[in-house]
Structures are given as structure tokens and as C-alpha cells.
Amino acid sequence: MKVKIALAGNPNSGKTTLFNALTGSNQFVGNWPGVTVEKKEGRLKGHSDKADEAVLVDLPGIYSLSPYTLEEVVSRNFLIGERPDAVINIIDGTNLERNLYLTTQLTELGIPVIVAINMMDLVRKNGEMLNVERLSKDIGCKVVEISALKGEGIEQLAERAVALARSGKKTVPAHSFDGCVEHAIAHIEEAISGHVDKSMERWYAIKLFERDAKVQESLKLDAELLAHIEEDIVSCEQEMDDDSESIITGERYNYIGSMIEDCYTKRVRQQMSVSDKIDRVVTNRFLALPIFAVVMYIVYYVSVTTVGAFLTDWTNDTLFGEWILPGAQSALEQIGCSDWMVGLLVDGIVSGVGAVLGFVPQMLVLFAFLAFLESCGYMARIAFIMDRIFRKFGLSGKSFIPMLIGTGCGVPGIMASRTIENDRDRKMTIMTTTFIPCGAKLPIIALIAGALFDGAPWVAPSAYFVGIAAIICSGIMLKKTKLFAGDPAPFVMELPAYHMPTVENVLRSMWERGWSFIKKAGTIILVSTIFVWFAQSFGIEDGSFCMVEDMNNSILAGIGSAVAWIFTPLGWGDWKAAVAAITGLVAKENVVGTFGILYGFGEVAEDGAEVWGSLAGSMSAVAAYSFLVFNLLCAPCFAAMGAIMREMNNIRWFWYAIGYQTGLAYVVSLCIYQVGTLLTAGTFGIGTIAAFVLIACFIYLLVRPHKESQDLTVVRSVQGKLSA
Ligand code: GDP
Ligand code: MG
């Protein structure tokens, strides 16, 4: 018999780690909520034959079965709609109280449930003890202890879950609510009997008691029945003097409290754990930001300037410049390839794709750092620290998580915005997430830094801070518009204990991100490269269409020149730069690839010139920085635009987002170039005046007063370790 087992639990409880261990899959494991936004399926190891197939479904992390976030909706619809044969409820053993809240709801679903208490390695290390037998009795289902990370107890868990799924023995919650609540629920159950599956009556009754709008809607009960139910609810509310939803929540917490008292023993002496000590410093009100800046500086410094640059230089100059390019050239000439063919292969594909691939080592170094920071737990702290700051500007700290993910790639970053409950916050986050330099923008940064700033170490981190500044300023400006007014939702996120990530995990995550970059180079970048090469090699010369001698006569030059004037005020009205920025809309890696073809990186090896020399000759440093900033902030690549479209799910909002991003990029780059040239070269003109007017408008939009409640929202960490 084929069985389907769902894996449900709070964010960060170790679901994905367990899923990977049990299915041999390689899903991404991150130390913050929102990494798994879509459910994933895999076959249990040892249960892959048709006869006893068992499928495990990794659901998004949720705190409850209320429909407040998209993840909750995804998980809940799955559990109710598809009725898995069993649910493994994975619980973070170091955080029982909060995790058990979901458990109390899962057991009501009328599905066989088995509870797996994870992170037992940490629980034991903290000197805490759990009485599993008692807990099992209190909850009403089997409870097992595991460590997903260390692989302890997971096989037994899987076997038990499969057996449970096969037996079909539905879990009956051991807990009952207060007499009057149970009374109302019983009435409601009676009223909806026949409308829903027998085994789910209790769950539906409780949800109706809570006046869950989605459930009310889905059941399509007639008005009379609803009114009847409402009577039951109101009479209970009067008796308990509270609203029905709070009554249920309150009762659940009382129940959890009694369970914990029953089965959990804390160590006697409350010492400060190492994590707490580190947090004292790292999340300190004054030190947090400087520490973050230093950490980011080191990360970018090492990956872009030192180790990464060394490897990338070697790949570009030696591997491609001295070996592959001349090698390919002479090999092709020897076998007698025609000129245009050699041109396409060497000057087009190898130069274009090679220019992109050259950055792979640099990116891998960066990704390894980010993976380390993620899985050791520091990134979660950053979200917490940033929340304190973001909140002042009307953004939620939760917006920072998509941005962190966006440092790798904007697409999952945009998707991670699903963790944000508030719709306006979410839209704002989708609009601003791609301001953060993603992995594909890194080569552009490295190119500009290398070509025009002599590899100055401040360029790369500055790109990062320009991104953050753009987000914060956007937050301030947009929040004052009607579209986005309102307070950000309170931020609740747990801070996992620090731990040393496994080398395997860091390498896997580094490779996953790096590989998708390489894959792109082999597909979309390759196609774009061929197009760019074709368009720059052919054109009209002496009145006929042919392979052009002078690139300025090419089709590409024609296209570029037609739009280049738009960018003249930004300092890079050269058609080549315009073309590069446009190909960047397909994929940001193309910017570098296009330069690679247009400035003939292929010839580097022969004349021995500095790779980036020709680019340096065509722009001033100020113009190059303006070019960099434009490419950082403007509309992202096709893939990310697609993600924006999907997540906004509304064509008007999509164009708002793209328009806003590109508009902001234009204005900021213009100001940088105009003010920059005024300061460096003393040039003053109409552009300078325009820049000052724009800056004035910008400042006005930032500081203009607006009426908005100035409520102090208290940020709390669930563990209560830190308070803002
Ligand atoms: P998910 O959000 O529920 O999918 O959780 P993940 O699988 O992404 O895990 C969150 C973090 O907890 C990761 O850093 C894991 O390495 C860590 N983790 C998972 N299971 C264990 C465990 O049993 N012990 C310890 N110490 N850490 C774990
Ligand atoms: Mg996960």
C-alpha cells in the first residue's frame, strides 16, 4: 500500500534536515524561517518499491493552523484537502512551549499523528530532561526523541510513522476544553454533521467556534445554520467573558503549560548559555550594527578582493586568457573552420560565457561565507537587529529575510516574502528585495571595482550598503503614500542557538547556489551571448548587409545608439554600456558577458593588455559608479521579474514595482554622476541643476510629515532572550 506522510512543524524545527536525512534528498537547509515556502515531496529511503512505497511531504514551517500567512494556508490546505495517511509533527525540543501549540491543533485533525522531538542533542547538552511517556499520554499520541542533524532515532521514527500510516489509527486528542467550550463545540459538531467528513468534525467545529472565515466560506453553510452556531458561540463568550478565538488560544496555552510541568525538568542552576553570552555582544543595541558592518565588510573583502579576486583573476587571465582562448582559436583554425565560425566560437561564446564563468570562484567563496553565516545562526540575529532599525522606517524586520536570501538570488528572495503576513509589507518587500546585490550582480561589481577603482576594497561593500539604503529610503518614502500606509506587523521570530555548521551543509548550499549560476551560464547566457555576438558582428557596411569591419556599423551599435541618449545624463551614454545594461535585463551576468564580447576580452592574451583596460578607457570612475548603481537598482533579470509578477499576482502592481525600481535607479545614478562630476571635475550644467532639484525632492519625500499612529510596537523574541 502506498502511504503519504506529511512532515509538519514550526519553522526552524529541523523539518528539512529530517526530510533530507529520510529521503536522501538535498533540499536547502537554512537557519531562519521562510526557507521552505513550498511543500516538497520525496520517497522514504527503503520504501521506494511500488509494493510498500512511502512518500514524505515537507510542508512549509507553521506556528499554527490559522490561515494568517501563506505558509499556514499551504500547509493547512494540504492537511485538510489531501488528508495524508499520517503526520509526523516535528518539534524543537529546546522550545517545547511554542512548538506544542501546533501539536494541539494537529491532533484534532483526525489524522494519525506521531510527534518527533528534535534537537535532543541540544536538549541533553543543556542538561534538560523530558519524560516522553508522560508527554505521550498528555498529547494522546506516540512521542519519540530524535536528532535530525546527528541522525539519531530517525530510522525508528520513519518505521513507526509508516506503520502508523498503514494502521490508519486516527489520533484522538487527550485534551478537552473547558466545559462550556466543549458544550458549544458539541453543538456545532451536531449542526455540521453530514457536511464534513466524520473524522474531521471536531476540527471544523473548533474552527467554526473561532469564526475562521476561510472555514465558514469553504463549508457553504446556510444562513440559518450559521446563525444557530453563532448563538452557541456567543453564549459561551458571555460565560467566559472573552472572544471565542482568545478562549481557544488561552485554553491551548494552559494545556501546554500543564504538559510542560508534567514532563519537563530544567537543569537546576540557570546559567547563561554560550549562545546567550554571544548574543549579549552581537545583538547589543550599540554594537550590533558596527559588528554587522564589519562582518559584511570582511565577507565581501575576502570574496571579492582577496581570495576570490585572486582565483577569478587566475581564471580570467590564465585559464581563459592564456589557455582556453588561444587554444580554441588555434585548434579551430587548424581544423580549417571558417572565419565567422571561429569568431562565433571564440569571440562570441568563449569570451562571453567565459567572462561570466570567470566569476564562479569569487561567487563560490561568497556563497560559502553566506552559507556559514546562515547556518550558524548569525543571520537570524541580523534579521532581529534589522527589525529594530527597519521598524523605525515602517518596514518589518521580516523584510530583511527575503533580502538576505536575495543576496544569493532574487527569485527565492522574492518568494520568501510569503512569510510576511501584512499584505502591504509584503508588496513593499517584493518591490525592494532586489535592490540587494544578488550573486549575479557580483560580477558587475567586481568588474567595475577591478577596471576603474583598481580593486579598491570599499567598492563591493558599498554596493551592499547602497542596496540597504535604497530599501530603507524606499520604505520611508513609500510608507507615506496611501498605497502603503500602516504600521508593520509585529515581528516574532525565534533565535536558534548558535551552532557550528557542518562542512557538508555549507558546501552543499554553496554548491547549490553556484551551480544554478553555472547552469544559467550554459543556457540563457549562452543564447544571449550568441545574439550579442551576432548583432555586433553583422550590420550594414558599404550599403550591404555583411560581417562588419567596424563594430560601430553593427546592428548592436544601431540598437545601442538608439537608446544610449537616455543614459547620457548618467554619464555612460556610450552605446556599448547601454547595450550591456539592456542585456542585463535578461540576466545580470550578461552585463559582464556583453562587455566581454564588445571589448574583445578574447584579444587580451595576444596583446597582453590588462583585461579591463579597454573598459577603463571608455568611462570615468564616476560614470562607472553610476553605471554600477543603475544596474544594482534597476529592474532585475527576467527570472526575478517573473517572480515579482507571480508574487504580486497583479499586472498593475507588477508595473508599479518595475517602474519604481527603474525610476529610482535612474534618479540615483543621475545624482551620483552629476554631483560626482561637479566635485571631481567641476562640471556644472543643466544636468547638475536637475540633480540638485531631484535631491531636494528626494529629501522632501523622506522628511515630509505624515500622520500615522506612532505606536511603540514591542518586538519580542519568543525565547524571551532579547527585548528591543
Ligand atoms: P526547517 O525550517 O524546519 O526546515 O529547519 P531546518 O531543517 O532548516 O533546520 C534548522 C536548523 O536547525 C539548521 O541549522 C539545522 O542544522 C539545525 N538542526 C536541525 N536538526 C537538528 C538537531 O537535531 N540538532 C541540532 N543541534 N541542530 C539541528
Ligand atoms: Mg525547511
PDB file of N, CA, C and O in Angstrom, residues 92-151:
ATOM      1  N   ASP A  92      10.826  21.279  18.030  1.00  0.00           N
ATOM      2  CA  ASP A  92      12.142  21.684  18.524  1.00  0.00           C
ATOM      3  C   ASP A  92      12.138  21.504  20.041  1.00  0.00           C
ATOM      4  O   ASP A  92      11.467  22.239  20.761  1.00  0.00           O
ATOM      5  N   GLY A  93      12.900  20.514  20.497  1.00  0.00           N
ATOM      6  CA  GLY A  93      12.874  20.172  21.911  1.00  0.00           C
ATOM      7  C   GLY A  93      13.399  21.276  22.819  1.00  0.00           C
ATOM      8  O   GLY A  93      13.121  21.295  24.012  1.00  0.00           O
ATOM      9  N   THR A  94      14.139  22.233  22.256  1.00  0.00           N
ATOM     10  CA  THR A  94      14.656  23.311  23.089  1.00  0.00           C
ATOM     11  C   THR A  94      13.617  24.419  23.212  1.00  0.00           C
ATOM     12  O   THR A  94      13.867  25.447  23.820  1.00  0.00           O
ATOM     13  N   ASN A  95      12.485  24.219  22.582  1.00  0.00           N
ATOM     14  CA  ASN A  95      11.490  25.272  22.506  1.00  0.00           C
ATOM     15  C   ASN A  95      10.092  24.698  22.606  1.00  0.00           C
ATOM     16  O   ASN A  95       9.202  25.058  21.838  1.00  0.00           O
ATOM     17  N   LEU A  96       9.933  23.785  23.561  1.00  0.00           N
ATOM     18  CA  LEU A  96       8.706  22.994  23.634  1.00  0.00           C
ATOM     19  C   LEU A  96       7.434  23.819  23.643  1.00  0.00           C
ATOM     20  O   LEU A  96       6.504  23.551  22.904  1.00  0.00           O
ATOM     21  N   GLU A  97       7.442  24.860  24.469  1.00  0.00           N
ATOM     22  CA  GLU A  97       6.202  25.567  24.708  1.00  0.00           C
ATOM     23  C   GLU A  97       5.601  26.083  23.409  1.00  0.00           C
ATOM     24  O   GLU A  97       4.427  25.874  23.128  1.00  0.00           O
ATOM     25  N   ARG A  98       6.436  26.758  22.608  1.00  0.00           N
ATOM     26  CA  ARG A  98       5.881  27.320  21.391  1.00  0.00           C
ATOM     27  C   ARG A  98       5.537  26.245  20.375  1.00  0.00           C
ATOM     28  O   ARG A  98       4.553  26.335  19.672  1.00  0.00           O
ATOM     29  N   ASN A  99       6.366  25.212  20.312  1.00  0.00           N
ATOM     30  CA  ASN A  99       6.142  24.162  19.311  1.00  0.00           C
ATOM     31  C   ASN A  99       4.897  23.326  19.579  1.00  0.00           C
ATOM     32  O   ASN A  99       4.244  22.870  18.660  1.00  0.00           O
ATOM     33  N   LEU A 100       4.588  23.133  20.857  1.00  0.00           N
ATOM     34  CA  LEU A 100       3.445  22.275  21.185  1.00  0.00           C
ATOM     35  C   LEU A 100       2.121  22.908  20.776  1.00  0.00           C
ATOM     36  O   LEU A 100       1.115  22.226  20.641  1.00  0.00           O
ATOM     37  N   TYR A 101       2.145  24.200  20.556  1.00  0.00           N
ATOM     38  CA  TYR A 101       0.905  24.879  20.163  1.00  0.00           C
ATOM     39  C   TYR A 101       0.345  24.273  18.883  1.00  0.00           C
ATOM     40  O   TYR A 101      -0.849  23.981  18.770  1.00  0.00           O
ATOM     41  N   LEU A 102       1.207  24.045  17.937  1.00  0.00           N
ATOM     42  CA  LEU A 102       0.778  23.432  16.678  1.00  0.00           C
ATOM     43  C   LEU A 102       0.324  21.993  16.918  1.00  0.00           C
ATOM     44  O   LEU A 102      -0.666  21.541  16.347  1.00  0.00           O
ATOM     45  N   THR A 103       1.050  21.309  17.820  1.00  0.00           N
ATOM     46  CA  THR A 103       0.697  19.923  18.113  1.00  0.00           C
ATOM     47  C   THR A 103      -0.741  19.803  18.586  1.00  0.00           C
ATOM     48  O   THR A 103      -1.480  18.923  18.152  1.00  0.00           O
ATOM     49  N   THR A 104      -1.145  20.741  19.463  1.00  0.00           N
ATOM     50  CA  THR A 104      -2.506  20.649  19.993  1.00  0.00           C
ATOM     51  C   THR A 104      -3.526  20.757  18.858  1.00  0.00           C
ATOM     52  O   THR A 104      -4.631  20.263  18.969  1.00  0.00           O
ATOM     53  N   GLN A 105      -3.138  21.417  17.764  1.00  0.00           N
ATOM     54  CA  GLN A 105      -4.076  21.551  16.653  1.00  0.00           C
ATOM     55  C   GLN A 105      -4.006  20.355  15.710  1.00  0.00           C
ATOM     56  O   GLN A 105      -5.013  19.916  15.174  1.00  0.00           O
ATOM     57  N   LEU A 106      -2.806  19.857  15.528  1.00  0.00           N
ATOM     58  CA  LEU A 106      -2.648  18.732  14.594  1.00  0.00           C
ATOM     59  C   LEU A 106      -3.390  17.495  15.082  1.00  0.00           C
ATOM     60  O   LEU A 106      -3.966  16.757  14.289  1.00  0.00           O
ATOM     61  N   THR A 107      -3.380  17.293  16.400  1.00  0.00           N
ATOM     62  CA  THR A 107      -4.032  16.094  16.914  1.00  0.00           C
ATOM     63  C   THR A 107      -5.547  16.154  16.742  1.00  0.00           C
ATOM     64  O   THR A 107      -6.220  15.140  16.848  1.00  0.00           O
ATOM     65  N   GLU A 108      -6.053  17.345  16.481  1.00  0.00           N
ATOM     66  CA  GLU A 108      -7.511  17.468  16.319  1.00  0.00           C
ATOM     67  C   GLU A 108      -7.976  17.156  14.906  1.00  0.00           C
ATOM     68  O   GLU A 108      -9.167  17.145  14.627  1.00  0.00           O
ATOM     69  N   LEU A 109      -7.017  16.956  14.000  1.00  0.00           N
ATOM     70  CA  LEU A 109      -7.387  16.806  12.590  1.00  0.00           C
ATOM     71  C   LEU A 109      -8.017  15.463  12.252  1.00  0.00           C
ATOM     72  O   LEU A 109      -8.517  15.270  11.156  1.00  0.00           O
ATOM     73  N   GLY A 110      -7.951  14.510  13.186  1.00  0.00           N
ATOM     74  CA  GLY A 110      -8.477  13.195  12.864  1.00  0.00           C
ATOM     75  C   GLY A 110      -7.566  12.426  11.917  1.00  0.00           C
ATOM     76  O   GLY A 110      -8.030  11.614  11.129  1.00  0.00           O
ATOM     77  N   ILE A 111      -6.274  12.730  11.969  1.00  0.00           N
ATOM     78  CA  ILE A 111      -5.283  12.019  11.160  1.00  0.00           C
ATOM     79  C   ILE A 111      -4.319  11.368  12.137  1.00  0.00           C
ATOM     80  O   ILE A 111      -4.052  11.937  13.201  1.00  0.00           O
ATOM     81  N   PRO A 112      -3.790  10.186  11.823  1.00  0.00           N
ATOM     82  CA  PRO A 112      -2.780   9.608  12.717  1.00  0.00           C
ATOM     83  C   PRO A 112      -1.576  10.543  12.848  1.00  0.00           C
ATOM     84  O   PRO A 112      -1.036  10.987  11.834  1.00  0.00           O
ATOM     85  N   VAL A 113      -1.199  10.857  14.081  1.00  0.00           N
ATOM     86  CA  VAL A 113      -0.079  11.781  14.309  1.00  0.00           C
ATOM     87  C   VAL A 113       0.985  11.087  15.140  1.00  0.00           C
ATOM     88  O   VAL A 113       0.671  10.332  16.060  1.00  0.00           O
ATOM     89  N   ILE A 114       2.242  11.337  14.779  1.00  0.00           N
ATOM     90  CA  ILE A 114       3.331  10.902  15.649  1.00  0.00           C
ATOM     91  C   ILE A 114       4.204  12.124  15.898  1.00  0.00           C
ATOM     92  O   ILE A 114       4.471  12.906  14.992  1.00  0.00           O
ATOM     93  N   VAL A 115       4.575  12.328  17.159  1.00  0.00           N
ATOM     94  CA  VAL A 115       5.353  13.515  17.499  1.00  0.00           C
ATOM     95  C   VAL A 115       6.826  13.145  17.603  1.00  0.00           C
ATOM     96  O   VAL A 115       7.169  12.164  18.264  1.00  0.00           O
ATOM     97  N   ALA A 116       7.677  13.907  16.915  1.00  0.00           N
ATOM     98  CA  ALA A 116       9.110  13.668  16.984  1.00  0.00           C
ATOM     99  C   ALA A 116       9.759  14.869  17.647  1.00  0.00           C
ATOM    100  O   ALA A 116       9.689  15.977  17.131  1.00  0.00           O
ATOM    101  N   ILE A 117      10.348  14.651  18.805  1.00  0.00           N
ATOM    102  CA  ILE A 117      11.017  15.757  19.481  1.00  0.00           C
ATOM    103  C   ILE A 117      12.457  15.829  18.979  1.00  0.00           C
ATOM    104  O   ILE A 117      13.263  14.941  19.257  1.00  0.00           O
ATOM    105  N   ASN A 118      12.732  16.883  18.244  1.00  0.00           N
ATOM    106  CA  ASN A 118      14.031  17.020  17.584  1.00  0.00           C
ATOM    107  C   ASN A 118      15.003  17.809  18.458  1.00  0.00           C
ATOM    108  O   ASN A 118      14.611  18.350  19.488  1.00  0.00           O
ATOM    109  N   MET A 119      16.239  17.887  18.023  1.00  0.00           N
ATOM    110  CA  MET A 119      17.295  18.631  18.713  1.00  0.00           C
ATOM    111  C   MET A 119      17.563  18.054  20.096  1.00  0.00           C
ATOM    112  O   MET A 119      17.942  18.779  21.012  1.00  0.00           O
ATOM    113  N   MET A 120      17.339  16.752  20.229  1.00  0.00           N
ATOM    114  CA  MET A 120      17.569  16.157  21.540  1.00  0.00           C
ATOM    115  C   MET A 120      19.035  16.286  21.948  1.00  0.00           C
ATOM    116  O   MET A 120      19.341  16.338  23.131  1.00  0.00           O
ATOM    117  N   ASP A 121      19.916  16.354  20.960  1.00  0.00           N
ATOM    118  CA  ASP A 121      21.335  16.549  21.306  1.00  0.00           C
ATOM    119  C   ASP A 121      21.523  17.834  22.102  1.00  0.00           C
ATOM    120  O   ASP A 121      22.238  17.861  23.106  1.00  0.00           O
ATOM    121  N   LEU A 122      20.819  18.898  21.663  1.00  0.00           N
ATOM    122  CA  LEU A 122      20.932  20.175  22.373  1.00  0.00           C
ATOM    123  C   LEU A 122      20.241  20.117  23.728  1.00  0.00           C
ATOM    124  O   LEU A 122      20.739  20.628  24.722  1.00  0.00           O
ATOM    125  N   VAL A 123      19.063  19.476  23.740  1.00  0.00           N
ATOM    126  CA  VAL A 123      18.315  19.376  24.996  1.00  0.00           C
ATOM    127  C   VAL A 123      19.181  18.712  26.055  1.00  0.00           C
ATOM    128  O   VAL A 123      19.300  19.186  27.186  1.00  0.00           O
ATOM    129  N   ARG A 124      19.820  17.621  25.642  1.00  0.00           N
ATOM    130  CA  ARG A 124      20.660  16.893  26.605  1.00  0.00           C
ATOM    131  C   ARG A 124      21.857  17.727  27.019  1.00  0.00           C
ATOM    132  O   ARG A 124      22.229  17.778  28.179  1.00  0.00           O
ATOM    133  N   LYS A 125      22.432  18.408  26.040  1.00  0.00           N
ATOM    134  CA  LYS A 125      23.602  19.224  26.353  1.00  0.00           C
ATOM    135  C   LYS A 125      23.242  20.315  27.353  1.00  0.00           C
ATOM    136  O   LYS A 125      24.037  20.672  28.209  1.00  0.00           O
ATOM    137  N   ASN A 126      22.016  20.843  27.220  1.00  0.00           N
ATOM    138  CA  ASN A 126      21.588  21.868  28.165  1.00  0.00           C
ATOM    139  C   ASN A 126      21.243  21.272  29.521  1.00  0.00           C
ATOM    140  O   ASN A 126      20.832  21.986  30.425  1.00  0.00           O
ATOM    141  N   GLY A 127      21.342  19.950  29.632  1.00  0.00           N
ATOM    142  CA  GLY A 127      21.050  19.307  30.907  1.00  0.00           C
ATOM    143  C   GLY A 127      19.573  19.256  31.218  1.00  0.00           C
ATOM    144  O   GLY A 127      19.179  19.192  32.378  1.00  0.00           O
ATOM    145  N   GLU A 128      18.742  19.289  30.189  1.00  0.00           N
ATOM    146  CA  GLU A 128      17.306  19.217  30.441  1.00  0.00           C
ATOM    147  C   GLU A 128      16.806  17.794  30.211  1.00  0.00           C
ATOM    148  O   GLU A 128      17.437  17.029  29.493  1.00  0.00           O
ATOM    149  N   MET A 129      15.662  17.483  30.840  1.00  0.00           N
ATOM    150  CA  MET A 129      15.147  16.126  30.705  1.00  0.00           C
ATOM    151  C   MET A 129      13.682  16.143  30.323  1.00  0.00           C
ATOM    152  O   MET A 129      12.919  17.006  30.741  1.00  0.00           O
ATOM    153  N   LEU A 130      13.313  15.155  29.534  1.00  0.00           N
ATOM    154  CA  LEU A 130      11.926  15.051  29.101  1.00  0.00           C
ATOM    155  C   LEU A 130      11.398  13.684  29.478  1.00  0.00           C
ATOM    156  O   LEU A 130      12.084  12.686  29.284  1.00  0.00           O
ATOM    157  N   ASN A 131      10.178  13.653  29.981  1.00  0.00           N
ATOM    158  CA  ASN A 131       9.559  12.368  30.229  1.00  0.00           C
ATOM    159  C   ASN A 131       8.631  12.061  29.061  1.00  0.00           C
ATOM    160  O   ASN A 131       7.495  12.534  28.995  1.00  0.00           O
ATOM    161  N   VAL A 132       9.146  11.270  28.142  1.00  0.00           N
ATOM    162  CA  VAL A 132       8.438  11.037  26.892  1.00  0.00           C
ATOM    163  C   VAL A 132       7.135  10.272  27.100  1.00  0.00           C
ATOM    164  O   VAL A 132       6.121  10.553  26.469  1.00  0.00           O
ATOM    165  N   GLU A 133       7.176   9.321  28.028  1.00  0.00           N
ATOM    166  CA  GLU A 133       5.973   8.525  28.292  1.00  0.00           C
ATOM    167  C   GLU A 133       4.819   9.431  28.695  1.00  0.00           C
ATOM    168  O   GLU A 133       3.724   9.345  28.163  1.00  0.00           O
ATOM    169  N   ARG A 134       5.121  10.305  29.660  1.00  0.00           N
ATOM    170  CA  ARG A 134       4.070  11.180  30.171  1.00  0.00           C
ATOM    171  C   ARG A 134       3.561  12.103  29.080  1.00  0.00           C
ATOM    172  O   ARG A 134       2.363  12.315  28.933  1.00  0.00           O
ATOM    173  N   LEU A 135       4.505  12.652  28.328  1.00  0.00           N
ATOM    174  CA  LEU A 135       4.130  13.595  27.277  1.00  0.00           C
ATOM    175  C   LEU A 135       3.212  12.894  26.280  1.00  0.00           C
ATOM    176  O   LEU A 135       2.192  13.436  25.845  1.00  0.00           O
ATOM    177  N   SER A 136       3.576  11.662  25.962  1.00  0.00           N
ATOM    178  CA  SER A 136       2.790  10.894  25.021  1.00  0.00           C
ATOM    179  C   SER A 136       1.361  10.720  25.539  1.00  0.00           C
ATOM    180  O   SER A 136       0.395  10.844  24.797  1.00  0.00           O
ATOM    181  N   LYS A 137       1.238  10.459  26.828  1.00  0.00           N
ATOM    182  CA  LYS A 137      -0.095  10.307  27.419  1.00  0.00           C
ATOM    183  C   LYS A 137      -0.860  11.630  27.373  1.00  0.00           C
ATOM    184  O   LYS A 137      -2.044  11.678  27.049  1.00  0.00           O
ATOM    185  N   ASP A 138      -0.136  12.711  27.679  1.00  0.00           N
ATOM    186  CA  ASP A 138      -0.797  14.025  27.714  1.00  0.00           C
ATOM    187  C   ASP A 138      -1.287  14.462  26.337  1.00  0.00           C
ATOM    188  O   ASP A 138      -2.307  15.126  26.209  1.00  0.00           O
ATOM    189  N   ILE A 139      -0.504  14.138  25.307  1.00  0.00           N
ATOM    190  CA  ILE A 139      -0.891  14.579  23.970  1.00  0.00           C
ATOM    191  C   ILE A 139      -1.912  13.630  23.358  1.00  0.00           C
ATOM    192  O   ILE A 139      -2.827  14.044  22.654  1.00  0.00           O
ATOM    193  N   GLY A 140      -1.710  12.352  23.612  1.00  0.00           N
ATOM    194  CA  GLY A 140      -2.641  11.388  23.042  1.00  0.00           C
ATOM    195  C   GLY A 140      -2.075  10.683  21.824  1.00  0.00           C
ATOM    196  O   GLY A 140      -2.827  10.103  21.043  1.00  0.00           O
ATOM    197  N   CYS A 141      -0.762  10.783  21.617  1.00  0.00           N
ATOM    198  CA  CYS A 141      -0.167  10.028  20.507  1.00  0.00           C
ATOM    199  C   CYS A 141       1.261   9.647  20.855  1.00  0.00           C
ATOM    200  O   CYS A 141       1.810  10.085  21.857  1.00  0.00           O
ATOM    201  N   LYS A 142       1.854   8.829  20.012  1.00  0.00           N
ATOM    202  CA  LYS A 142       3.220   8.363  20.243  1.00  0.00           C
ATOM    203  C   LYS A 142       4.206   9.540  20.160  1.00  0.00           C
ATOM    204  O   LYS A 142       4.076  10.415  19.297  1.00  0.00           O
ATOM    205  N   VAL A 143       5.188   9.554  21.056  1.00  0.00           N
ATOM    206  CA  VAL A 143       6.216  10.598  21.022  1.00  0.00           C
ATOM    207  C   VAL A 143       7.585   9.925  20.965  1.00  0.00           C
ATOM    208  O   VAL A 143       7.845   8.996  21.728  1.00  0.00           O
ATOM    209  N   VAL A 144       8.437  10.350  20.057  1.00  0.00           N
ATOM    210  CA  VAL A 144       9.798   9.803  20.027  1.00  0.00           C
ATOM    211  C   VAL A 144      10.815  10.933  20.050  1.00  0.00           C
ATOM    212  O   VAL A 144      10.521  12.055  19.645  1.00  0.00           O
ATOM    213  N   GLU A 145      12.003  10.618  20.547  1.00  0.00           N
ATOM    214  CA  GLU A 145      13.059  11.630  20.607  1.00  0.00           C
ATOM    215  C   GLU A 145      14.037  11.396  19.465  1.00  0.00           C
ATOM    216  O   GLU A 145      14.438  10.257  19.221  1.00  0.00           O
ATOM    217  N   ILE A 146      14.419  12.467  18.767  1.00  0.00           N
ATOM    218  CA  ILE A 146      15.372  12.303  17.671  1.00  0.00           C
ATOM    219  C   ILE A 146      16.387  13.454  17.649  1.00  0.00           C
ATOM    220  O   ILE A 146      16.215  14.466  18.338  1.00  0.00           O
ATOM    221  N   SER A 147      17.422  13.279  16.863  1.00  0.00           N
ATOM    222  CA  SER A 147      18.257  14.405  16.468  1.00  0.00           C
ATOM    223  C   SER A 147      18.445  14.287  14.961  1.00  0.00           C
ATOM    224  O   SER A 147      19.159  13.401  14.490  1.00  0.00           O
ATOM    225  N   ALA A 148      17.760  15.141  14.251  1.00  0.00           N
ATOM    226  CA  ALA A 148      17.786  15.054  12.784  1.00  0.00           C
ATOM    227  C   ALA A 148      19.191  15.295  12.266  1.00  0.00           C
ATOM    228  O   ALA A 148      19.649  14.659  11.326  1.00  0.00           O
ATOM    229  N   LEU A 149      19.876  16.206  12.947  1.00  0.00           N
ATOM    230  CA  LEU A 149      21.214  16.579  12.494  1.00  0.00           C
ATOM    231  C   LEU A 149      22.191  15.420  12.669  1.00  0.00           C
ATOM    232  O   LEU A 149      23.004  15.128  11.808  1.00  0.00           O
ATOM    233  N   LYS A 150      22.094  14.751  13.834  1.00  0.00           N
ATOM    234  CA  LYS A 150      23.024  13.663  14.116  1.00  0.00           C
ATOM    235  C   LYS A 150      22.503  12.335  13.594  1.00  0.00           C
ATOM    236  O   LYS A 150      23.166  11.311  13.733  1.00  0.00           O
ATOM    237  N   GLY A 151      21.276  12.341  13.095  1.00  0.00           N
ATOM    238  CA  GLY A 151      20.694  11.106  12.559  1.00  0.00           C
ATOM    239  C   GLY A 151      20.283  10.114  13.628  1.00  0.00           C
ATOM    240  O   GLY A 151      20.172   8.923  13.374  1.00  0.00           O
TER     241      GLY A 151
END
